[in-house]
XYZ file of C-alpha atoms in Angstrom:
720
model
C -31.399 -19.989 294.255
C -30.411 -22.188 291.324
C -32.037 -25.202 289.750
C -35.688 -26.066 289.548
C -37.915 -25.584 292.545
C -38.927 -28.613 294.534
C -42.534 -29.589 293.916
C -44.435 -32.341 295.706
C -47.578 -33.591 293.990
C -49.610 -35.679 296.384
C -50.566 -35.759 300.028
C -47.548 -36.097 302.292
C -45.205 -36.860 299.388
C -41.758 -35.322 299.581
C -40.072 -33.456 296.754
C -36.341 -32.901 296.900
C -34.109 -30.752 294.725
C -30.640 -32.226 294.598
C -28.761 -29.043 293.728
C -30.156 -26.857 296.481
C -31.024 -29.259 299.292
C -34.689 -28.287 299.628
C -37.597 -30.680 300.144
C -41.332 -29.981 300.187
C -44.002 -32.280 301.604
C -46.898 -33.022 299.283
C -49.404 -31.410 301.619
C -47.123 -28.437 302.079
C -47.062 -29.082 305.795
C -43.458 -28.023 305.812
C -40.581 -27.139 303.562
C -37.422 -29.050 304.383
C -34.225 -27.176 303.660
C -31.338 -29.544 304.103
C -28.028 -28.260 305.404
C -25.036 -28.267 303.106
C -23.503 -31.205 304.926
C -26.623 -33.246 304.245
C -26.331 -32.630 300.516
C -22.680 -33.600 300.672
C -23.652 -36.697 302.653
C -25.999 -38.001 299.989
C -23.317 -37.598 297.353
C -20.622 -39.584 299.113
C -22.439 -42.281 301.111
C -22.594 -45.616 299.298
C -24.991 -48.410 300.134
C -23.443 -51.539 301.667
C -23.649 -54.694 299.544
C -27.066 -56.292 299.670
C -28.700 -53.279 301.332
C -32.428 -53.716 301.770
C -35.326 -54.319 304.133
C -37.401 -57.035 302.497
C -40.110 -58.212 304.915
C -39.568 -61.923 304.315
C -37.239 -64.477 302.807
C -37.369 -66.138 299.396
C -37.208 -69.621 300.905
C -40.963 -69.867 301.467
C -43.413 -71.636 299.197
C -43.851 -69.983 295.813
C -45.788 -71.849 293.141
C -47.749 -71.108 290.020
C -46.346 -67.636 289.364
C -43.339 -68.307 287.130
C -44.903 -66.720 284.032
C -45.990 -63.669 286.021
C -42.491 -63.340 287.480
C -40.951 -63.352 283.999
C -43.453 -60.816 282.730
C -42.830 -58.560 285.705
C -39.095 -58.662 285.043
C -39.697 -57.690 281.426
C -41.926 -54.770 282.418
C -39.374 -53.380 284.841
C -36.470 -53.853 282.459
C -38.224 -51.985 279.656
C -40.158 -49.338 281.573
C -38.472 -48.965 284.952
C -41.791 -49.170 286.756
C -44.705 -51.582 286.969
C -47.804 -52.253 289.036
C -49.237 -55.606 290.087
C -53.025 -55.466 290.492
C -55.969 -57.784 290.811
C -57.910 -58.899 287.790
C -61.107 -56.810 287.779
C -64.358 -58.681 287.752
C -63.115 -62.034 289.063
C -66.034 -63.287 291.069
C -64.039 -65.282 293.567
C -62.116 -62.194 294.689
C -64.905 -59.610 295.051
C -62.320 -56.827 295.027
C -60.688 -57.943 298.268
C -57.027 -58.602 299.001
C -55.311 -61.941 299.232
C -54.551 -62.642 295.583
C -50.776 -62.872 296.213
C -49.523 -59.555 294.863
C -47.096 -58.854 297.690
C -45.778 -62.418 297.551
C -44.978 -62.014 293.861
C -43.274 -58.664 294.472
C -41.261 -60.110 297.348
C -40.116 -63.073 295.287
C -39.097 -60.797 292.435
C -37.139 -58.579 294.811
C -35.271 -61.550 296.262
C -34.616 -63.125 292.883
C -33.082 -59.968 291.427
C -31.771 -58.179 294.502
C -28.116 -58.562 293.466
C -28.874 -56.543 290.343
C -29.742 -53.493 292.482
C -27.703 -51.219 294.722
C -30.564 -51.076 297.255
C -33.854 -52.952 297.473
C -36.261 -51.048 299.717
C -39.773 -52.122 300.677
C -42.287 -49.327 301.371
C -45.720 -49.677 302.903
C -47.613 -47.503 300.412
C -51.120 -47.828 301.821
C -50.973 -44.120 302.633
C -48.705 -41.266 301.664
C -47.679 -40.870 305.313
C -46.426 -44.459 305.253
C -44.424 -43.794 302.081
C -42.713 -40.828 303.724
C -41.987 -42.907 306.833
C -40.517 -45.673 304.684
C -38.230 -43.249 302.881
C -37.126 -41.850 306.232
C -36.253 -45.376 307.335
C -34.110 -45.798 304.212
C -32.055 -42.739 305.119
C -31.610 -44.020 308.674
C -30.476 -47.387 307.298
C -27.886 -45.794 305.053
C -26.456 -43.561 307.768
C -27.875 -44.323 311.227
C -25.489 -42.153 313.224
C -27.367 -38.905 312.563
C -30.897 -40.284 312.205
C -31.861 -39.745 315.835
C -31.346 -35.992 315.577
C -33.649 -35.349 312.608
C -37.387 -35.631 312.028
C -39.220 -37.836 309.547
C -39.530 -35.177 306.848
C -35.820 -34.406 306.823
C -34.869 -38.076 306.776
C -37.249 -38.662 303.867
C -35.761 -35.677 302.031
C -32.269 -37.103 302.486
C -33.420 -40.455 301.168
C -34.849 -38.886 298.015
C -31.672 -36.920 297.411
C -29.655 -40.101 297.899
C -31.784 -41.984 295.367
C -31.331 -39.119 292.893
C -27.559 -39.292 293.241
C -27.181 -43.096 293.258
C -28.979 -44.954 290.438
C -29.720 -48.640 290.133
C -32.077 -49.260 293.076
C -35.466 -50.955 293.452
C -38.335 -49.428 295.435
C -41.274 -51.729 296.159
C -44.439 -49.723 296.909
C -46.660 -52.305 298.583
C -50.465 -52.043 298.865
C -50.957 -48.727 297.052
C -54.437 -47.376 297.742
C -54.379 -44.539 295.187
C -52.087 -44.784 292.120
C -51.818 -40.990 292.057
C -49.831 -41.145 295.296
C -46.892 -42.492 293.264
C -46.983 -39.974 290.427
C -44.451 -37.648 292.002
C -42.040 -40.375 293.023
C -42.009 -41.949 289.571
C -41.251 -38.582 288.031
C -38.707 -37.388 290.577
C -36.816 -40.697 290.830
C -36.222 -41.998 287.294
C -32.873 -43.768 287.774
C -34.079 -46.991 289.341
C -37.016 -49.368 289.307
C -40.399 -48.882 290.981
C -42.573 -51.918 291.662
C -46.064 -51.333 293.071
C -48.747 -53.674 294.341
C -52.368 -52.603 294.627
C -55.851 -53.962 295.094
C -57.168 -51.639 292.403
C -56.708 -52.288 288.700
C -57.844 -48.798 287.642
C -55.985 -45.516 287.561
C -52.661 -46.952 286.437
C -52.819 -46.067 282.739
C -51.095 -42.714 283.264
C -48.867 -43.861 286.131
C -47.160 -47.137 285.235
C -47.775 -50.262 283.144
C -50.023 -52.591 285.145
C -49.935 -56.379 285.269
C -53.199 -57.896 286.525
C -52.729 -60.914 288.779
C -55.470 -63.527 288.792
C -56.283 -66.553 290.892
C -53.908 -69.496 291.018
C -54.626 -72.230 288.514
C -55.960 -75.467 290.082
C -52.672 -77.359 289.865
C -50.658 -74.564 291.453
C -53.304 -74.086 294.161
C -53.165 -77.751 295.128
C -49.346 -77.634 295.116
C -49.366 -74.606 297.419
C -51.818 -76.216 299.826
C -49.788 -79.444 299.998
C -46.547 -77.578 300.596
C -48.055 -75.462 303.376
C -49.981 -78.232 305.091
C -47.577 -81.167 304.737
C -44.122 -79.719 304.196
C -43.339 -82.890 302.179
C -44.405 -84.753 299.051
C -48.071 -85.817 299.231
C -49.453 -89.238 298.463
C -51.783 -89.511 295.465
C -54.771 -89.542 297.804
C -53.549 -86.496 299.694
C -52.926 -84.727 296.383
C -56.465 -85.449 295.238
C -57.942 -84.299 298.544
C -55.838 -81.155 298.433
C -57.111 -80.382 294.922
C -60.706 -80.790 296.090
C -60.156 -78.523 299.083
C -58.360 -75.942 296.906
C -61.369 -75.858 294.595
C -63.695 -75.347 297.570
C -61.491 -72.450 298.630
C -61.819 -70.821 295.218
C -58.043 -71.088 294.517
C -57.596 -67.842 296.436
C -54.028 -67.685 297.799
C -55.027 -66.029 301.078
C -57.601 -68.730 301.792
C -55.095 -71.429 300.845
C -52.453 -69.975 303.151
C -54.869 -69.687 306.055
C -56.045 -73.266 305.579
C -52.485 -74.534 305.228
C -51.453 -72.861 308.485
C -54.374 -74.480 310.318
C -53.800 -77.928 308.775
C -50.092 -77.870 309.533
C -50.596 -76.738 313.117
C -53.434 -79.148 314.000
C -52.654 -82.161 311.804
C -56.181 -82.108 310.368
C -56.575 -83.987 307.069
C -57.660 -82.254 303.864
C -60.881 -84.235 303.630
C -61.777 -83.525 307.256
C -61.203 -79.846 306.803
C -63.380 -79.825 303.693
C -66.115 -81.738 305.487
C -66.143 -79.116 308.261
C -66.710 -76.423 305.676
C -69.619 -78.327 304.233
C -71.320 -78.531 307.618
C -71.535 -74.785 308.105
C -71.758 -73.319 304.609
C -74.876 -73.608 302.463
C -74.403 -75.252 299.107
C -75.086 -72.932 296.186
C -75.321 -73.534 292.467
C -72.082 -72.559 290.862
C -69.916 -73.181 293.925
C -69.264 -71.812 297.386
C -69.338 -68.086 298.034
C -65.633 -67.213 298.487
C -66.152 -64.749 301.339
C -68.186 -67.254 303.329
C -65.596 -69.910 302.648
C -62.896 -67.682 304.020
C -65.076 -66.844 306.997
C -65.375 -70.499 307.904
C -61.644 -71.074 307.510
C -60.979 -68.253 309.911
C -63.641 -69.514 312.298
C -61.855 -72.852 312.669
C -58.439 -71.199 312.796
C -59.632 -68.871 315.519
C -60.905 -71.812 317.538
C -57.341 -73.097 317.704
C -56.015 -69.609 318.446
C -58.474 -69.238 321.298
C -57.328 -72.544 322.726
C -53.757 -71.273 322.796
C -54.498 -67.779 324.143
C -58.051 -66.423 324.656
C -56.662 -62.901 324.947
C -55.656 -63.099 321.277
C -59.307 -63.405 320.270
C -60.244 -60.507 322.541
C -57.631 -58.357 320.818
C -58.613 -59.414 317.312
C -62.316 -58.833 317.865
C -61.561 -55.307 319.086
C -59.214 -54.649 316.155
C -62.010 -55.628 313.770
C -63.663 -52.255 314.501
C -60.528 -50.115 314.123
C -58.709 -49.009 310.987
C -56.898 -51.974 309.419
C -53.423 -50.452 309.400
C -51.059 -48.917 311.946
C -52.893 -50.001 315.096
C -50.547 -48.959 317.920
C -49.653 -51.618 320.450
C -50.101 -48.965 323.120
C -53.715 -48.532 322.008
C -54.341 -52.256 322.594
C -52.497 -52.428 325.913
C -55.559 -51.934 328.195
C -56.884 -55.311 327.016
C -53.866 -57.173 328.407
C -52.492 -57.055 331.958
C -48.894 -56.355 330.961
C -46.518 -55.920 328.041
C -45.418 -59.556 328.048
C -48.936 -60.942 327.791
C -49.797 -58.430 325.059
C -46.787 -59.580 323.073
C -47.671 -63.243 323.530
C -51.265 -62.731 322.391
C -50.178 -60.767 319.332
C -47.568 -63.416 318.636
C -50.205 -66.149 318.464
C -52.227 -64.117 315.986
C -49.111 -63.466 313.935
C -48.232 -67.161 313.914
C -51.607 -67.903 312.298
C -51.282 -65.037 309.802
C -54.193 -63.170 311.359
C -52.186 -59.966 311.670
C -48.949 -58.408 310.505
C -46.318 -56.446 312.397
C -44.791 -53.205 311.228
C -41.036 -53.169 310.743
C -40.482 -51.783 314.230
C -43.227 -54.036 315.671
C -44.861 -51.063 317.377
C -47.993 -51.229 315.245
C -49.995 -54.091 313.784
C -52.243 -54.496 310.775
C -55.278 -56.676 310.192
C -56.474 -57.713 306.756
C -59.665 -55.918 305.787
C -61.435 -59.179 305.003
C -60.595 -60.493 308.453
C -62.222 -57.394 309.903
C -65.291 -57.722 307.700
C -65.807 -61.352 308.655
C -65.256 -60.760 312.365
C -67.601 -57.778 312.522
C -70.315 -59.788 310.787
C -69.828 -62.740 313.107
C -69.932 -60.536 316.194
C -73.120 -58.813 315.115
C -74.905 -62.045 314.228
C -73.968 -63.762 317.494
C -74.806 -60.834 319.782
C -77.932 -61.700 321.781
C -80.882 -59.330 322.014
C -81.980 -56.559 319.675
C -79.855 -53.969 321.471
C -76.884 -56.169 322.316
C -73.458 -54.777 321.486
C -70.648 -57.236 320.657
C -67.894 -57.282 323.294
C -65.321 -56.571 320.591
C -67.133 -53.380 319.655
C -67.400 -52.262 323.268
C -63.700 -53.024 323.793
C -62.758 -50.965 320.739
C -64.814 -48.042 322.029
C -63.175 -48.376 325.439
C -59.693 -48.375 323.879
C -60.448 -45.162 321.998
C -61.921 -43.515 325.080
C -58.816 -44.368 327.096
C -56.423 -43.097 324.430
C -57.868 -39.648 323.648
C -55.225 -37.095 324.711
C -55.716 -33.684 326.227
C -56.554 -30.907 323.783
C -53.105 -29.350 324.033
C -51.317 -32.658 323.302
C -48.920 -32.836 320.313
C -50.546 -33.289 316.935
C -49.058 -36.741 316.421
C -51.031 -38.112 319.370
C -54.272 -37.172 317.637
C -53.017 -38.231 314.215
C -52.304 -41.806 315.309
C -55.856 -42.107 316.660
C -57.620 -40.297 313.809
C -58.062 -43.306 311.465
C -59.266 -45.512 314.315
C -61.776 -42.961 315.611
C -63.035 -42.539 312.039
C -63.310 -46.305 311.525
C -65.344 -46.662 314.718
C -67.659 -43.877 313.563
C -68.112 -45.426 310.123
C -68.860 -48.927 311.473
C -71.237 -47.947 314.271
C -74.173 -50.398 314.415
C -77.603 -48.752 314.152
C -78.620 -49.980 317.624
C -78.135 -49.372 320.449
C -76.800 -45.798 320.554
C -73.068 -45.348 321.035
C -72.084 -44.631 324.641
C -71.625 -41.017 325.678
C -67.913 -41.438 326.317
C -67.382 -42.641 322.726
C -69.259 -39.616 321.420
C -66.979 -37.438 323.523
C -63.969 -39.117 321.937
C -65.341 -38.493 318.438
C -65.958 -34.870 319.323
C -62.424 -34.463 320.676
C -60.928 -35.752 317.422
C -63.322 -33.601 315.381
C -62.279 -30.530 317.386
C -58.664 -31.374 316.629
C -59.480 -31.452 312.909
C -61.282 -28.112 313.286
C -58.203 -26.553 314.897
C -56.180 -27.876 311.969
C -58.575 -26.385 309.436
C -59.505 -29.905 308.285
C -63.250 -29.932 308.928
C -63.737 -31.763 305.639
C -62.089 -34.851 307.176
C -64.515 -34.843 310.098
C -67.665 -35.806 308.163
C -67.851 -39.418 309.495
C -67.238 -38.251 313.056
C -69.811 -35.450 312.888
C -72.346 -37.783 311.256
C -71.938 -40.368 314.021
C -72.352 -37.709 316.723
C -75.533 -36.421 315.086
C -76.983 -39.928 314.695
C -76.443 -40.622 318.376
C -77.959 -37.279 319.413
C -81.050 -37.900 317.318
C -81.476 -41.355 318.860
C -80.916 -40.379 322.474
C -81.968 -36.729 322.730
C -84.440 -36.298 319.932
C -84.557 -34.365 316.692
C -84.935 -30.885 318.181
C -82.804 -31.056 321.303
C -80.325 -28.202 321.584
C -77.345 -30.580 321.376
C -78.840 -32.240 318.310
C -79.139 -28.880 316.582
C -75.517 -28.109 317.397
C -74.454 -31.506 316.033
C -76.489 -30.950 312.857
C -74.863 -27.555 312.329
C -71.368 -29.015 312.752
C -72.113 -31.783 310.249
C -73.341 -29.162 307.794
C -70.083 -27.272 308.301
C -68.051 -30.427 307.629
C -69.971 -31.102 304.412
C -69.495 -27.482 303.353
C -65.754 -27.708 304.054
C -65.643 -30.834 301.892
C -67.340 -28.924 299.077
C -70.521 -30.999 299.383
C -73.036 -28.161 299.401
C -75.902 -30.398 298.301
C -75.730 -31.990 301.751
C -74.689 -28.907 303.699
C -77.454 -26.508 302.637
C -80.441 -28.724 303.602
C -78.854 -29.342 306.999
C -78.363 -25.606 307.545
C -81.931 -24.883 306.391
C -83.383 -27.520 308.705
C -81.384 -26.248 311.675
C -82.455 -22.664 311.040
C -86.129 -23.585 310.770
C -85.989 -25.592 314.006
C -84.190 -22.858 315.915
C -86.637 -20.222 314.686
C -89.499 -22.373 315.947
C -87.916 -23.371 319.259
C -85.843 -20.317 320.216
C -87.375 -17.427 318.336
C -86.195 -15.275 315.467
C -83.678 -13.190 317.433
C -82.008 -15.804 319.623
C -78.192 -15.776 319.157
C -78.246 -19.426 318.048
C -80.925 -18.644 315.471
C -78.826 -15.758 314.187
C -75.826 -18.066 313.977
C -77.849 -20.530 311.877
C -79.062 -17.737 309.576
C -75.453 -16.570 309.175
C -74.272 -20.113 308.355
C -76.998 -20.593 305.758
C -76.095 -17.251 304.186
C -72.496 -18.399 303.790
C -73.599 -21.693 302.276
C -75.736 -19.821 299.748
C -72.736 -17.613 298.969
C -70.616 -20.712 298.391
C -73.235 -22.030 295.955
C -73.168 -18.772 294.015
C -76.689 -17.772 295.080
C -75.645 -14.202 295.866
C -79.168 -12.765 295.863
C -80.282 -15.079 298.659
C -76.958 -14.642 300.468
C -77.307 -10.840 300.434
C -80.850 -11.008 301.779
C -79.883 -13.363 304.592
C -76.748 -11.380 305.509
C -78.633 -8.058 305.494
C -81.308 -9.491 307.784
C -78.770 -11.100 310.122
C -76.611 -7.980 310.304
C -79.574 -5.774 311.198
C -80.715 -8.243 313.857
C -77.260 -8.671 315.357
C -76.711 -4.916 315.520
C -80.011 -4.630 317.383
C -79.509 -7.607 319.718
C -75.736 -7.733 320.241
C -74.473 -4.244 319.437
C -72.479 -2.643 316.656
C -69.042 -4.072 317.523
C -69.884 -7.502 318.874
C -67.682 -10.142 317.155
C -70.779 -11.857 315.713
C -72.010 -8.547 314.330
C -68.630 -8.028 312.689
C -68.891 -11.521 311.182
C -72.207 -10.585 309.588
C -70.804 -7.281 308.328
C -67.902 -9.137 306.734
C -70.337 -11.644 305.210
C -72.520 -8.963 303.701
C -69.461 -7.248 302.236
C -68.395 -10.556 300.642
C -71.865 -11.070 299.177
C -71.865 -7.535 297.725
C -68.361 -8.121 296.369
C -69.297 -11.413 294.675
C -72.437 -9.891 293.190
C -70.333 -7.121 291.629
C -71.307 -4.303 294.013
C -67.770 -3.178 294.850
C -68.895 0.357 295.727
C -70.916 -1.149 298.596
C -68.433 -3.856 299.501
C -65.206 -1.869 299.964
C -66.526 0.604 302.594
C -67.983 -2.328 304.558
C -64.684 -4.213 304.350
C -62.756 -1.145 305.509
C -65.116 -0.487 308.413
C -65.067 -4.132 309.513
C -61.284 -4.293 309.399
C -60.934 -1.146 311.484
C -63.414 -2.463 314.052
C -61.829 -5.897 314.246
C -58.360 -4.405 314.703
C -59.725 -2.341 317.567
C -61.913 -4.999 319.217
C -60.013 -8.238 318.520
C -56.442 -7.181 317.854
C -54.179 -7.034 314.833
C -53.423 -10.793 314.577
C -56.785 -12.285 315.496
C -57.892 -14.788 312.822
C -61.047 -12.748 312.151
C -58.965 -9.609 311.670
C -56.845 -11.490 309.153
C -60.026 -12.540 307.333
C -61.037 -8.902 306.974
C -57.578 -7.887 305.826
C -57.554 -10.652 303.195
C -61.009 -9.743 301.913
C -60.242 -6.048 301.690
C -57.084 -6.860 299.754
C -59.117 -9.006 297.380
C -61.623 -6.194 296.827
C -58.804 -3.722 296.129
C -57.451 -6.150 293.540
C -60.886 -6.501 291.934
C -61.212 -2.721 291.735
C -57.806 -2.411 290.047
C -55.946 -0.956 293.032
C -53.178 -3.563 292.777
C -50.572 -1.667 294.763
C -52.705 -1.629 297.913
C -53.968 -5.163 297.206
C -50.485 -6.683 296.971
C -49.272 -4.881 300.074
C -52.256 -6.166 302.097
C -52.044 -9.701 300.676
C -48.330 -9.956 301.453
C -48.898 -8.790 305.020
C -51.845 -11.132 305.533
C -49.993 -14.152 304.137
C -47.036 -13.537 306.444
C -49.339 -13.112 309.451
C -51.443 -16.184 308.683
C -48.363 -18.313 308.176
C -47.157 -17.232 311.603
C -50.524 -17.543 313.402
C -52.218 -20.479 311.641
C -49.379 -22.373 310.015
C -48.111 -22.781 306.480
C -50.773 -25.236 305.237
C -53.909 -24.015 307.028
C -56.809 -23.555 304.566
C -56.927 -19.817 305.241
C -53.204 -19.505 304.665
C -53.786 -21.218 301.323
C -56.488 -18.658 300.506
C -54.026 -15.840 301.162
C -51.293 -17.503 299.092
C -53.701 -18.098 296.223
C -55.013 -14.534 296.319
C -51.533 -13.024 296.453
C -50.651 -15.086 293.385
C -53.757 -13.678 291.672
C -52.727 -10.113 292.448
C -49.192 -10.749 291.190
C -50.642 -12.101 287.986
C -52.988 -9.126 287.613
C -49.942 -6.889 287.954
C -48.204 -8.864 285.186
C -45.679 -10.506 287.531
C -46.013 -14.145 286.441
C -42.562 -15.014 287.769
C -43.881 -14.534 291.281
C -47.440 -15.704 290.624
C -46.768 -19.162 289.176
C -44.586 -20.553 292.017
C -47.227 -19.397 294.506
C -49.976 -21.082 292.508
C -47.916 -24.283 292.304
C -47.333 -24.385 296.017
C -50.978 -23.626 296.778
C -52.219 -26.428 294.518
C -49.869 -28.935 296.126
C -50.939 -27.962 299.632
C -54.629 -27.862 298.721
C -54.488 -31.406 297.401
C -53.400 -32.602 300.818
C -55.370 -30.320 303.117
C -58.641 -30.300 301.183
C -58.244 -33.231 298.812
C -57.529 -33.388 295.057
C -61.209 -33.200 294.106
C -62.289 -30.398 296.449
C -63.818 -27.452 294.548
C -61.166 -25.052 295.900
C -58.390 -27.393 294.775
C -59.895 -27.667 291.308
C -60.238 -23.876 291.050
C -56.645 -23.392 292.107
C -55.516 -25.996 289.611
C -57.322 -24.025 286.901
C -55.668 -20.823 288.112
C -52.266 -22.450 287.784
C -53.019 -23.831 284.322
C -54.298 -20.455 283.165
C -51.260 -18.645 284.564
C -48.922 -21.056 282.825
C -50.713 -20.437 279.538
C -50.711 -16.697 279.934
C -48.316 -14.982 277.545
C -49.152 -11.393 278.327
C -49.145 -9.304 281.474
C -52.835 -8.382 281.145
C -54.866 -9.933 283.872
C -57.305 -12.624 282.792
C -60.420 -13.326 284.784
C -58.803 -15.746 287.253
C -61.009 -17.714 289.628
C -59.524 -16.854 293.003
C -61.132 -17.301 296.377
C -62.563 -14.887 298.874
C -62.345 -15.846 302.505
C -65.753 -16.388 304.114
C -64.633 -16.856 307.705
C -68.085 -18.027 308.741
C -68.731 -19.429 312.176
C -70.934 -22.224 313.385
C -72.657 -23.169 316.563
């Protein structure tokens, strides 16, 4: 293999190496090896004149941003990349969207599009969206083969094409985390990158940032007149527009919403302003911008409801879901047929209350719209335990959409953000319905199968809250829910939350079920593992020794739970430095698991990994490497390439290679493990940070002697 290895730094980002045709997703979910004809394709295919996918035209109203446009052009010309952000600390914005960043980026792209070979607009609110946008670029350039390839391969082809053909512009719209762009800016240097983002922090090491503030009063009044009148205003109209613009805080989103309402209804500026005054309290220093926007949307929605009441039903339900990528199919149960669903969404789109994706199969709602609508629904619901209809509809939509457990991953993935949003926005009263809890549990189980328990914290927390409300603090189901939430916190590296939950569950089970009940033993085992994770090996050893003795007595010597305790005690001995005790336990547990569970059972692979790690610690590198290589191959086949336990095996094999002085094999493994850990566990997870330190240390190492690397054992603890 020639050339540098492909490396993707960031969740779901794609790295492509132009000389070998290999691409790697940022979460390591898969490695894309492009066929030779694909590499040849990217070299010879040229973009048609004017190629692009800009989401709007340049003929719309654009005022008050000429200086910013010139500055943006200068930034891109000098640096090749730039970010447009909100001015931090502007009171009228309160950190919310609507300042006009995307409008500025769109106008720049239209103004200078003839200077670029391709102008491509990417929804960058998540790394998955970036990958999908790159895939769409490849399909645009050569649609005849696009139907036969998946998203990852199409994205890889797009990156290779951009590497071979300079002079393009990529617009990364609505970036949530500036670090998501780090790889793309480094891997694609021969064009311009323009990003928009609500955050003004985190850009110093990524790209030069240009804060974008509120419109000045003159420009705000001009924008409002253009939107509302479509013609030159009279002096009186101009004065009234200026007064209304001031009441709206000169926020472009509020101005656009008001202009759409005024144009549609023929309402005068002064009348509109007087309606605001009737429903908003006067405050020293001006009107609260969020409340102003809320009232604008209230009046706009009154008109929308008059045109199509179903549109309001849809919007109120969408207020409780994630703001982006809401599938039309998810909303379908609220409308009798496809035509009526389209008409209702069309009315909302006409009033700028939602946006369509490029393929119009998903919709997005501005976060401030959701915030306002949720607040309005909660304040207008009657009775202490009343639930807003929009909330109940959202719960019903999720319930209806949950697939069977064996359904393809993408069916769960498209619902994951919406299930999480519902869990995070659950009102304190009344309790969520049982069917919604079942939906949360189904999505959480999916995350568990994926090895992504850390992502299930909001879901597990909502399930526990409902159990405590409905069943009581010590009900068996409540204890199970509390244990699962503890596991999710532990998977996220938040041991300060996990340990007290485990301790509380153990104490309650001891009191309710007795000291030797299997559920009590499971809780004691889970607490032991949490103590091990915290580095409290003395307490972990004591708990594991007690649990092992009790499980041998209650369940038998070869029961799977007994073997789990034996493995745990061996790990605790190992971590405390008692290798002479640990290795015989590891060997015995592996032999028993092979016999009882089979050679490829996940628990057997845990034992094999841990024994290999102990061999490495004792200096028996030949046996350690052989076992680590076998375990990595088996876990990749059984669990998948990016499962957390596969990452443990890859990290530990890299550590053994390094201990043997083979840095040429160790460093690429460390690099791949870090990249995958950042996606699967998150960039700030303790395991990710440790693996990042391992990689940095290996890169610094100049000698073959093994340094004291911080590699990971595999706990393999269960929960109940």
